[in-house]
Short mmCIF file of C-alpha atoms and ligand atoms in Angstrom, two decimals:
data_model
loop_
_atom_site.label_atom_id
_atom_site.label_comp_id
_atom_site.label_asym_id
_atom_site.label_seq_id
_atom_site.Cartn_x
_atom_site.Cartn_y
_atom_site.Cartn_z
CA MET A 1206 -18.72 -8.47 -6.64
CA ARG A 1207 -15.15 -9.73 -6.78
CA VAL A 1208 -12.16 -8.33 -4.95
CA LEU A 1209 -8.68 -7.91 -6.40
CA GLY A 1210 -5.84 -7.46 -3.92
CA LEU A 1211 -2.93 -5.30 -5.12
CA THR A 1212 0.30 -5.29 -3.16
CA GLY A 1213 4.05 -4.92 -3.45
CA GLY A 1214 7.05 -3.48 -1.63
CA MET A 1215 7.98 0.19 -1.47
CA GLY A 1216 8.78 1.64 -4.88
CA MET A 1217 7.76 -1.52 -6.74
CA GLY A 1218 5.18 0.48 -8.74
CA LYS A 1219 2.01 -0.28 -6.78
CA SER A 1220 0.60 3.25 -7.04
CA THR A 1221 1.43 3.36 -10.75
CA VAL A 1222 -0.44 0.09 -11.36
CA ALA A 1223 -3.31 1.24 -9.10
CA ALA A 1224 -3.63 4.40 -11.22
CA LEU A 1225 -3.81 2.29 -14.41
CA LEU A 1226 -6.52 0.06 -12.88
CA ARG A 1227 -8.45 3.15 -11.77
CA ARG A 1228 -8.15 4.61 -15.27
CA ALA A 1229 -9.66 1.38 -16.61
CA GLY A 1230 -12.71 2.04 -14.40
CA LEU A 1231 -11.99 -0.18 -11.38
CA PRO A 1232 -12.69 1.42 -7.98
CA VAL A 1233 -9.50 1.36 -5.85
CA PHE A 1234 -9.20 1.40 -2.05
CA ASP A 1235 -5.82 3.03 -1.31
CA ALA A 1236 -4.72 2.01 2.22
CA ASP A 1237 -1.74 4.43 2.30
CA ALA A 1238 -4.06 7.34 1.40
CA VAL A 1239 -6.52 6.30 4.12
CA VAL A 1240 -3.67 6.20 6.68
CA HIS A 1241 -2.63 9.71 5.62
CA ARG A 1242 -6.21 10.99 5.87
CA LEU A 1243 -6.69 9.50 9.36
CA GLN A 1244 -3.41 11.16 10.40
CA ALA A 1245 -4.12 14.57 8.83
CA GLN A 1246 -5.13 17.63 10.86
CA GLY A 1247 -8.34 16.77 12.74
CA GLY A 1248 -7.88 13.09 11.73
CA GLU A 1249 -9.35 10.37 13.90
CA ALA A 1250 -6.02 8.70 14.69
CA LEU A 1251 -4.26 11.84 15.95
CA PRO A 1252 -5.31 11.74 19.64
CA ALA A 1253 -4.09 8.15 20.08
CA ILE A 1254 -0.85 8.91 18.19
CA ALA A 1255 -0.28 11.95 20.43
CA ARG A 1256 -0.60 9.70 23.48
CA LEU A 1257 1.83 7.16 22.00
CA VAL A 1258 4.47 9.65 20.75
CA PRO A 1259 3.70 13.09 22.26
CA ASN A 1260 6.50 14.88 20.35
CA ALA A 1261 5.13 13.76 16.98
CA VAL A 1262 1.99 15.91 17.25
CA ARG A 1263 2.25 19.70 17.59
CA ASN A 1264 -0.69 22.11 17.45
CA GLY A 1265 -2.91 19.31 16.17
CA CYS A 1266 -0.55 18.52 13.28
CA LEU A 1267 1.40 15.32 12.79
CA ASP A 1268 5.11 15.62 12.07
CA ARG A 1269 5.35 12.49 9.89
CA ALA A 1270 9.14 12.53 9.65
CA ALA A 1271 9.42 12.72 13.46
CA LEU A 1272 6.91 9.89 13.94
CA ARG A 1273 8.67 7.75 11.34
CA GLN A 1274 12.04 8.31 12.99
CA VAL A 1275 10.73 7.39 16.44
CA VAL A 1276 8.76 4.28 15.43
CA LEU A 1277 11.59 2.93 13.30
CA GLY A 1278 14.09 3.54 16.09
CA GLN A 1279 12.22 1.74 18.88
CA PRO A 1280 11.31 -1.91 18.53
CA GLY A 1281 7.63 -2.45 19.34
CA LEU A 1282 6.54 1.14 18.74
CA LEU A 1283 5.73 0.57 15.06
CA LYS A 1284 3.56 -2.37 16.18
CA LYS A 1285 1.73 -0.05 18.60
CA LEU A 1286 1.22 2.51 15.81
CA GLU A 1287 -0.12 -0.28 13.58
CA ALA A 1288 -2.48 -1.32 16.41
CA ILE A 1289 -3.89 2.23 16.32
CA MET A 1290 -4.10 2.47 12.53
CA HIS A 1291 -5.13 -0.98 11.34
CA PRO A 1292 -8.59 -1.22 13.00
CA LEU A 1293 -9.45 2.21 11.52
CA VAL A 1294 -8.16 1.15 8.09
CA ARG A 1295 -10.18 -2.09 8.37
CA ARG A 1296 -13.33 -0.09 9.13
CA GLU A 1297 -12.77 2.19 6.10
CA ARG A 1298 -12.11 -0.87 3.95
CA ALA A 1299 -15.38 -2.48 5.07
CA ARG A 1300 -17.26 0.74 4.17
CA PHE A 1301 -15.62 0.78 0.73
CA LEU A 1302 -16.55 -2.86 0.07
CA GLN A 1303 -20.11 -2.37 1.31
CA HIS A 1304 -20.59 0.69 -0.91
CA TYR A 1305 -19.49 -1.08 -4.10
CA ARG A 1306 -21.23 -4.33 -3.22
CA LYS A 1307 -24.52 -2.38 -3.09
CA LEU A 1308 -23.77 -0.91 -6.52
CA GLY A 1309 -23.08 -4.39 -7.91
CA THR A 1310 -19.63 -3.43 -9.24
CA PRO A 1311 -18.01 -6.49 -10.88
CA TRP A 1312 -14.42 -5.94 -9.60
CA VAL A 1313 -12.94 -3.64 -6.96
CA VAL A 1314 -9.29 -3.26 -5.95
CA LEU A 1315 -7.75 -3.28 -2.46
CA ASP A 1316 -4.38 -1.52 -2.77
CA ILE A 1317 -2.72 -2.46 0.53
CA PRO A 1318 1.06 -2.56 1.12
CA LEU A 1319 0.67 -5.01 4.05
CA LEU A 1320 -2.02 -7.12 2.31
CA PHE A 1321 -0.49 -10.51 3.23
CA GLU A 1322 0.95 -9.37 6.57
CA THR A 1323 -2.49 -8.23 7.81
CA GLY A 1324 -4.41 -11.22 6.40
CA ALA A 1325 -6.44 -8.96 4.08
CA ASP A 1326 -5.57 -11.36 1.23
CA HIS A 1327 -8.30 -13.64 2.62
CA LEU A 1328 -10.89 -11.08 1.48
CA CYS A 1329 -9.60 -11.27 -2.10
CA ASP A 1330 -10.66 -13.47 -5.00
CA LYS A 1331 -7.33 -12.79 -6.69
CA VAL A 1332 -4.09 -11.13 -5.64
CA VAL A 1333 -1.76 -9.32 -8.01
CA VAL A 1334 1.76 -8.46 -6.86
CA VAL A 1335 3.94 -5.74 -8.42
CA SER A 1336 7.58 -6.61 -8.44
CA ALA A 1337 10.90 -5.28 -9.72
CA PRO A 1338 14.52 -6.23 -9.09
CA TYR A 1339 15.86 -5.06 -5.71
CA TRP A 1340 18.29 -2.56 -7.28
CA VAL A 1341 15.45 -0.95 -9.28
CA GLN A 1342 13.39 -0.70 -6.07
CA CYS A 1343 16.29 0.95 -4.18
CA ARG A 1344 17.01 3.38 -7.04
CA ARG A 1345 13.35 4.44 -7.25
CA VAL A 1346 13.01 4.97 -3.52
CA ALA A 1347 16.32 6.89 -3.38
CA LEU A 1348 15.19 9.13 -6.28
CA ARG A 1349 12.19 10.22 -4.26
CA ARG A 1350 14.44 11.15 -1.31
CA ARG A 1351 11.53 11.54 1.03
CA MET A 1352 13.38 9.66 3.74
CA PRO A 1353 16.92 8.64 4.69
CA HIS A 1354 18.19 5.43 3.08
CA ALA A 1355 18.55 3.61 6.44
CA GLN A 1356 14.85 4.24 7.19
CA VAL A 1357 13.86 2.95 3.76
CA LEU A 1358 15.77 -0.28 4.42
CA ARG A 1359 14.11 -0.64 7.83
CA LEU A 1360 10.60 -0.20 6.38
CA ILE A 1361 11.39 -2.71 3.61
CA ALA A 1362 12.60 -5.12 6.33
CA CYS A 1363 9.20 -4.76 8.11
CA GLN A 1364 7.47 -6.07 4.99
CA MET A 1365 7.33 -9.57 3.60
CA PRO A 1366 10.28 -10.35 1.28
CA ASP A 1367 9.45 -9.78 -2.39
CA ALA A 1368 10.15 -13.41 -3.34
CA ARG A 1369 7.56 -14.65 -0.82
CA ARG A 1370 4.97 -12.18 -2.00
CA VAL A 1371 5.53 -13.28 -5.60
CA GLN A 1372 5.11 -16.93 -4.54
CA LYS A 1373 1.75 -16.17 -2.93
CA ALA A 1374 0.45 -14.11 -5.89
CA ASP A 1375 -2.12 -15.23 -8.45
CA ALA A 1376 -0.47 -12.87 -10.95
CA VAL A 1377 2.70 -10.78 -11.00
CA ILE A 1378 3.23 -7.48 -12.81
CA ARG A 1379 6.92 -6.87 -13.44
CA THR A 1380 7.66 -3.16 -13.38
CA GLY A 1381 11.43 -3.31 -13.87
CA LEU A 1382 11.20 -2.55 -17.60
CA SER A 1383 9.64 0.37 -19.47
CA MET A 1384 6.40 2.09 -18.47
CA LYS A 1385 4.92 0.91 -21.80
CA GLU A 1386 5.68 -2.67 -20.79
CA THR A 1387 3.98 -2.14 -17.40
CA GLU A 1388 0.92 -0.70 -19.18
CA ARG A 1389 0.86 -3.67 -21.57
CA GLN A 1390 0.93 -6.17 -18.66
CA VAL A 1391 -1.84 -4.28 -16.84
CA ARG A 1392 -4.03 -4.22 -19.99
CA ARG A 1393 -3.53 -7.95 -20.46
CA PHE A 1394 -4.30 -8.58 -16.80
CA ILE A 1395 -7.54 -6.54 -16.96
CA ARG A 1396 -8.59 -8.52 -20.05
CA SER A 1397 -8.05 -11.74 -18.08
CA LEU A 1398 -10.25 -10.40 -15.25
CA ARG A 1399 -13.05 -9.55 -17.64
CA ALA A 1400 -12.81 -12.80 -19.59
C1 COD B 1440 5.42 4.86 9.51
C2 COD B 1440 4.71 6.12 9.01
C3 COD B 1440 4.50 7.12 10.13
C4 COD B 1440 5.61 6.77 7.93
O1 COD B 1440 4.95 7.86 7.34
P1 COD B 1440 5.58 8.52 6.00
O2 COD B 1440 4.68 9.63 5.57
O3 COD B 1440 6.98 8.87 6.28
O4 COD B 1440 5.58 7.39 4.92
P2 COD B 1440 4.36 6.72 4.11
O5 COD B 1440 3.15 6.61 4.98
O6 COD B 1440 4.21 7.44 2.81
O7 COD B 1440 4.91 5.26 3.88
C5 COD B 1440 6.12 5.04 3.15
C6 COD B 1440 6.18 3.59 2.74
O8 COD B 1440 6.26 2.73 3.88
C7 COD B 1440 5.25 1.74 3.82
N1 COD B 1440 4.76 1.48 5.20
C8 COD B 1440 3.97 2.27 5.94
N2 COD B 1440 3.71 1.71 7.12
C9 COD B 1440 4.36 0.53 7.12
C10 COD B 1440 4.47 -0.52 8.06
N3 COD B 1440 3.84 -0.46 9.23
N4 COD B 1440 5.22 -1.61 7.72
C11 COD B 1440 5.84 -1.67 6.53
N5 COD B 1440 5.78 -0.71 5.59
C12 COD B 1440 5.04 0.37 5.88
C13 COD B 1440 4.15 2.41 2.99
O9 COD B 1440 3.34 1.48 2.38
C14 COD B 1440 4.95 3.16 1.96
O10 COD B 1440 5.38 2.34 0.91
C15 COD B 1440 3.30 5.77 8.38
O11 COD B 1440 3.49 5.08 7.20
C16 COD B 1440 2.41 4.98 9.31
O12 COD B 1440 1.72 5.55 10.13
N6 COD B 1440 2.43 3.62 9.18
C17 COD B 1440 1.62 2.77 10.03
C18 COD B 1440 0.33 2.38 9.36
C19 COD B 1440 0.53 1.26 8.36
O13 COD B 1440 0.75 0.12 8.76
N7 COD B 1440 0.46 1.59 7.08
C20 COD B 1440 0.57 0.62 6.00
C21 COD B 1440 -0.69 0.56 5.21
S1 COD B 1440 -1.86 -0.60 5.87
N1 ATP B 1441 8.05 0.41 -15.81
C1 ATP B 1441 7.64 1.06 -14.73
N2 ATP B 1441 6.51 0.65 -14.07
C2 ATP B 1441 6.11 1.30 -12.95
N3 ATP B 1441 6.74 2.37 -12.41
C3 ATP B 1441 7.85 2.82 -13.03
C4 ATP B 1441 8.34 2.19 -14.22
N4 ATP B 1441 9.44 2.85 -14.60
C5 ATP B 1441 9.64 3.84 -13.72
N5 ATP B 1441 8.67 3.84 -12.77
C6 ATP B 1441 8.60 4.82 -11.67
O1 ATP B 1441 8.79 4.13 -10.46
C7 ATP B 1441 8.07 4.76 -9.41
C8 ATP B 1441 7.18 3.70 -8.78
O2 ATP B 1441 6.55 4.30 -7.71
P1 ATP B 1441 5.10 3.97 -7.18
O3 ATP B 1441 4.73 5.15 -6.35
O4 ATP B 1441 4.20 3.50 -8.26
O5 ATP B 1441 5.48 2.72 -6.23
P2 ATP B 1441 4.79 2.18 -4.94
O6 ATP B 1441 4.99 0.71 -4.99
O7 ATP B 1441 3.41 2.70 -4.84
O8 ATP B 1441 5.71 2.79 -3.83
P3 ATP B 1441 5.38 3.34 -2.35
O9 ATP B 1441 4.67 2.21 -1.64
O10 ATP B 1441 6.73 3.63 -1.80
O11 ATP B 1441 4.54 4.57 -2.54
C9 ATP B 1441 7.25 5.88 -10.06
O12 ATP B 1441 7.94 7.10 -9.87
C10 ATP B 1441 7.23 5.50 -11.52
O13 ATP B 1441 7.14 6.60 -12.39
#
């Protein structure tokens, strides 16, 4: 079994490309979704998060906006949150890989925003990076309006700069043009994997 790493900054189109890979039949491990599941009601990470930021958990429910505001406002706290989340994400990732290895699946995808930052790229046979110009990224994230602009900039600043990610990639999918163009690049990339 071979492992394809998929990464990119916020709003670069990672989830869109992951959905196209999934549609082509590749199993995808979605790290953001795993984080959300571990933090959902009854989730395994909630007790430790409640100890770290008591106000972020009320009646067994995580107030994500409150947690985000606190961790982005206090240096070091995001690192402590990551120290809670990353071992659990690593365990889920290992289970995913083990499951598909047993099935003898030819390629699986690890969709991880912090792929390089966490060293998960070392598990990958190939890494594909999704990239778009900075202004396209900002416009997309602003359109979603799930969080204040200043928080978006802070989260982007916690990630590796796009240019460095692109340098480290085996392949780059440019999502700054039309959706059709993104689909075309993904199709071509999948053909190259299967060749
Ligand atoms: C900071 C938190 C509370 C924000 O939650 P919220 O629901 O508001 O945003 P969401 O999870 O959808 O993330 C928004 C964007 O920020 C990116 N992001 C999330 N965590 C981080 C981080 N530690 N560093 C850089 N970018 C991050 C995500 O990939 C996504 O693109 C949450 O993302 C979290 O618990 N992060 C820590 C775990 C982590 O490192 N996740 C990254 C995947 S391994
Ligand atoms: N050519 C394109 N390729 C990819 N996405 C595009 C394109 N044009 C517009 N978009 C839009 O840009 C957005 C990209 O968001 P997506 O959720 O895929 O990014 P992401 O990298 O997963 O971001 P995040 O990590 O913040 O969730 C989507 O709303 C998508 O519809």
